[in-house]
Amino acid sequence: MTSSELWTRATADRYDAQENETSSAAVLGPALAFLAELAGDGRALEFAIGTGRVGVPLRERGVPVVGIELSEHMAAVLRRKIDGNTLPVTIGDMATTVVPGEFTLVYLVYNTITNLLTQDEQVECFRNAARHLAPGGRFVIELGVPPLRFLPPGQVAVPFDVSERHLGFDTFDLVQQMLVSHHFTRDGDDGRYRRGNSRHRYAWPAELDLMARIAGLELDRRVTDWDGAPFTQDSTKHISVWRKPA
């Protein structure tokens, strides 16, 4: 097992409600169109498929989807939505777990590559993607750009959400290239907040390109969002696509 932190039953049961906005048709539509185009007539493999936020609607678009998921609790929530024959899921980590067959698309969305807490494990994730890809197939990652530009000297925290029901901020260890996401979420109207946090290893686009090269993959394109806007020095995230040579 890799160093990824496991999602608990309680967290898995809350996940879809917490991510309701990112699961809307308006937000997911461009991502699904992007992924479906890359999959073509082939099969897609989602690393860390979770509750199926992306995998289930992509399957409903006609793309055969297979998933790998570390948390049995997250997979159990997915299974309430779709049966195992329609969308098979293997319990295991995305760096080493192997499923049968070849795929035209392997994808890893929503910053999940950072759940692997060492560089070696992130490299193995790329190697595992290449292992599953058919010649000419593509590996896609959605990932935020580390917001270190917002850190003045001596500051170690950056807020990413300040709203009525949620306060979120990241703290950074610049030497270890680690961040901790902190969440304070108001569950009801009685003023009580639920606290949670998760650890992540952030990586720069150029570092990911080197990981891809180690795995035998070539950069195909990099854009700033699922709509295909150009990636610039001001982009806060990127969608990167690497190709396995034919």
Coordinates of C-alpha atoms in Angstrom, one line a residue:
M1 CA 0.0 0.0 0.0
T2 CA 1.2 3.5 -0.8
S3 CA 1.3 6.4 1.7
S4 CA -2.1 7.7 0.6
E5 CA -4.5 8.4 3.5
L6 CA -7.6 6.3 3.6
W7 CA -11.1 7.8 3.4
T8 CA -13.3 6.7 6.3
R9 CA -16.9 5.6 6.0
A10 CA -18.1 8.9 7.5
T11 CA -16.0 11.0 5.0
A12 CA -17.1 8.8 2.1
D13 CA -20.8 9.2 3.0
R14 CA -20.4 13.0 3.1
Y15 CA -18.2 13.3 0.0
D16 CA -20.9 13.7 -2.7
A17 CA -22.8 16.3 -0.8
Q18 CA -19.6 18.3 -0.2
E19 CA -18.7 18.1 -3.9
N20 CA -22.2 18.9 -5.2
E21 CA -21.0 22.0 -7.0
T22 CA -18.1 20.2 -8.8
S23 CA -20.4 17.4 -9.8
S24 CA -22.9 19.6 -11.6
A25 CA -23.5 19.2 -15.3
A26 CA -22.1 22.7 -16.0
V27 CA -18.8 21.9 -14.3
L28 CA -18.5 18.2 -15.3
G29 CA -19.6 18.7 -18.9
P30 CA -16.3 20.0 -20.4
A31 CA -14.3 17.4 -18.4
L32 CA -16.5 14.5 -19.7
A33 CA -16.3 15.8 -23.3
F34 CA -12.5 16.1 -23.0
L35 CA -12.1 12.6 -21.6
A36 CA -14.6 11.0 -24.0
E37 CA -12.8 12.4 -27.0
L38 CA -9.4 11.0 -25.8
A39 CA -10.9 7.6 -25.1
G40 CA -12.4 7.4 -28.6
D41 CA -13.7 3.9 -29.2
G42 CA -11.4 2.4 -26.5
R43 CA -11.7 1.8 -22.8
A44 CA -10.8 4.3 -20.0
L45 CA -9.2 3.5 -16.6
E46 CA -9.7 6.0 -13.7
F47 CA -7.1 6.0 -11.0
A48 CA -8.7 6.8 -7.6
I49 CA -12.2 6.7 -9.0
G50 CA -13.7 7.5 -5.6
T51 CA -17.5 7.7 -5.5
G52 CA -17.7 7.9 -9.3
R53 CA -18.1 11.6 -9.6
V54 CA -16.5 11.5 -13.1
G55 CA -16.4 7.8 -13.9
V56 CA -20.2 7.1 -13.6
P57 CA -21.3 9.9 -16.0
L58 CA -18.4 9.1 -18.4
R59 CA -19.7 5.5 -18.5
E60 CA -23.2 6.8 -19.1
R61 CA -21.8 8.6 -22.2
G62 CA -20.9 5.2 -23.6
V63 CA -17.2 5.1 -22.6
P64 CA -16.3 1.7 -21.0
V65 CA -14.8 2.7 -17.7
V66 CA -12.8 0.6 -15.2
G67 CA -11.7 2.0 -11.8
I68 CA -9.0 1.6 -9.2
E69 CA -9.8 2.9 -5.7
L70 CA -7.9 2.6 -2.4
S71 CA -10.8 3.2 0.0
E72 CA -13.4 0.5 0.2
H73 CA -15.8 3.1 1.7
M74 CA -15.6 5.3 -1.3
A75 CA -16.1 2.4 -3.6
A76 CA -19.1 1.3 -1.6
V77 CA -20.7 4.7 -2.3
L78 CA -20.0 4.3 -6.0
R79 CA -21.6 0.9 -6.0
R80 CA -24.9 2.4 -4.9
K81 CA -24.9 4.2 -8.2
I82 CA -23.9 1.6 -10.7
D83 CA -23.3 -2.2 -10.7
G84 CA -20.0 -3.9 -10.9
N85 CA -20.6 -5.4 -14.3
T86 CA -21.2 -2.0 -15.9
L87 CA -18.3 -0.3 -14.1
P88 CA -15.8 -2.7 -12.5
V89 CA -13.7 -1.3 -9.6
T90 CA -10.6 -2.9 -8.1
I91 CA -9.6 -2.0 -4.5
G92 CA -6.0 -1.1 -4.5
D93 CA -3.6 1.8 -4.8
M94 CA -3.0 3.7 -8.1
A95 CA 0.7 3.3 -8.0
T96 CA 1.0 -0.5 -8.1
T97 CA -2.5 -2.1 -8.7
V98 CA -2.8 -3.7 -12.1
V99 CA -6.1 -4.5 -13.8
P100 CA -6.6 -6.7 -17.0
G101 CA -6.5 -5.4 -20.5
E102 CA -5.3 -2.3 -22.3
F103 CA -6.8 1.2 -22.3
T104 CA -6.8 4.2 -24.7
L105 CA -7.1 6.5 -21.7
V106 CA -5.9 6.5 -18.1
Y107 CA -7.0 9.6 -16.1
L108 CA -6.5 11.0 -12.6
V109 CA -8.5 14.1 -11.7
Y110 CA -9.1 16.6 -9.0
N111 CA -5.5 16.9 -7.7
T112 CA -5.5 13.3 -6.6
I113 CA -1.9 12.6 -7.7
T114 CA -0.9 14.6 -4.6
N115 CA -2.4 12.0 -2.4
L116 CA 0.7 10.0 -3.0
L117 CA 3.1 11.5 -0.4
T118 CA 6.5 10.7 -1.9
Q119 CA 8.1 11.4 -5.3
D120 CA 8.9 7.8 -5.8
E121 CA 5.2 6.8 -5.5
Q122 CA 4.2 9.5 -7.9
V123 CA 6.7 8.2 -10.4
E124 CA 5.3 4.7 -9.9
C125 CA 1.8 6.1 -10.6
F126 CA 3.1 7.3 -14.0
R127 CA 4.7 3.9 -14.7
N128 CA 1.4 2.2 -13.7
A129 CA -0.5 4.4 -16.2
A130 CA 2.0 3.6 -18.9
R131 CA 1.7 -0.1 -18.1
H132 CA -2.1 0.0 -18.7
L133 CA -2.0 2.2 -21.9
A134 CA -2.2 0.8 -25.4
P135 CA 0.3 2.2 -27.8
G136 CA -0.9 5.8 -28.7
G137 CA -3.0 5.9 -25.5
R138 CA -3.0 8.9 -23.2
F139 CA -2.6 9.7 -19.5
V140 CA -4.4 12.7 -18.2
I141 CA -3.9 14.5 -14.9
E142 CA -5.9 17.5 -13.5
L143 CA -3.8 19.4 -10.9
G144 CA -3.5 22.7 -9.3
V145 CA -0.4 24.8 -9.6
P146 CA 1.2 25.2 -6.2
P147 CA 0.2 28.8 -5.0
L148 CA 3.6 29.6 -3.6
R149 CA 3.4 33.1 -5.3
F150 CA 1.0 34.0 -2.5
L151 CA 3.5 33.3 0.3
P152 CA 5.4 36.4 1.4
P153 CA 8.5 35.7 3.5
G154 CA 7.7 34.1 6.8
Q155 CA 4.1 33.1 5.8
V156 CA 3.2 29.4 5.6
A157 CA -0.6 29.5 5.0
V158 CA -2.7 30.3 2.0
P159 CA -6.6 30.4 2.1
F160 CA -8.4 28.8 -0.8
D161 CA -12.0 29.1 0.4
V162 CA -13.6 31.6 2.7
S163 CA -17.4 31.3 2.7
E164 CA -20.3 31.2 5.1
R165 CA -20.2 27.5 5.7
H166 CA -16.6 26.6 5.0
L167 CA -13.1 27.9 5.7
G168 CA -10.2 26.2 3.9
F169 CA -6.5 27.0 3.9
D170 CA -3.3 25.2 3.0
T171 CA -0.1 25.2 5.1
F172 CA 3.2 24.5 3.4
D173 CA 6.5 22.7 4.2
L174 CA 8.6 24.1 1.4
V175 CA 11.6 21.9 2.2
Q176 CA 9.6 18.6 2.0
Q177 CA 7.3 19.9 -0.8
M178 CA 4.3 19.0 1.3
L179 CA 1.1 20.8 2.1
V180 CA -1.7 20.2 4.5
S181 CA -5.3 21.2 3.5
H182 CA -7.3 22.4 6.6
H183 CA -11.1 22.5 6.5
F184 CA -13.6 24.0 9.0
T185 CA -17.1 23.1 7.8
R186 CA -20.3 24.2 9.4
D187 CA -22.7 21.2 9.5
G188 CA -25.8 22.9 10.8
D189 CA -27.2 26.2 12.1
D190 CA -26.1 25.8 15.7
G191 CA -22.7 27.4 15.1
R192 CA -20.7 24.2 15.4
Y193 CA -17.9 23.4 12.9
R194 CA -16.3 20.1 11.9
R195 CA -12.6 20.2 11.4
G196 CA -10.6 18.0 9.0
N197 CA -7.3 18.0 7.2
S198 CA -5.4 16.0 4.6
R199 CA -1.8 15.8 3.6
H200 CA -0.5 16.2 0.0
R201 CA 2.7 16.2 -1.9
Y202 CA 2.6 19.0 -4.5
A203 CA 4.4 18.9 -7.8
W204 CA 5.2 21.3 -10.5
P205 CA 4.2 20.7 -14.2
A206 CA 7.9 20.3 -15.2
E207 CA 8.4 17.7 -12.5
L208 CA 5.4 15.8 -13.8
D209 CA 6.9 15.9 -17.3
L210 CA 10.1 14.3 -16.0
M211 CA 8.0 11.6 -14.2
A212 CA 6.3 11.0 -17.5
R213 CA 9.6 10.7 -19.4
I214 CA 10.8 8.2 -16.8
A215 CA 7.7 6.1 -17.6
G216 CA 8.2 6.4 -21.3
L217 CA 5.5 8.9 -22.0
E218 CA 5.6 12.1 -24.0
L219 CA 3.9 15.4 -23.3
D220 CA 1.0 15.7 -25.8
R221 CA -0.6 19.0 -24.5
R222 CA -1.1 21.1 -21.5
V223 CA -4.1 23.5 -21.0
T224 CA -5.4 25.5 -18.1
D225 CA -8.9 23.9 -17.9
W226 CA -11.2 21.3 -19.5
D227 CA -12.4 23.9 -22.1
G228 CA -8.9 24.0 -23.5
A229 CA -7.8 27.6 -22.5
P230 CA -4.1 28.1 -23.0
F231 CA -1.8 27.4 -20.0
T232 CA 0.0 30.5 -18.9
Q233 CA 2.2 31.7 -16.0
D234 CA -1.0 33.0 -14.3
S235 CA -2.9 29.6 -14.6
T236 CA -3.9 28.3 -11.2
K237 CA -4.3 24.7 -12.5
H238 CA -3.6 22.6 -15.5
I239 CA -4.9 19.6 -17.5
S240 CA -1.9 17.7 -18.8
V241 CA -2.0 15.0 -21.3
W242 CA 0.9 12.6 -22.0
R243 CA 1.0 10.0 -24.8
K244 CA 2.5 6.5 -25.0
P245 CA 4.4 6.3 -28.3
A246 CA 2.8 4.0 -30.8

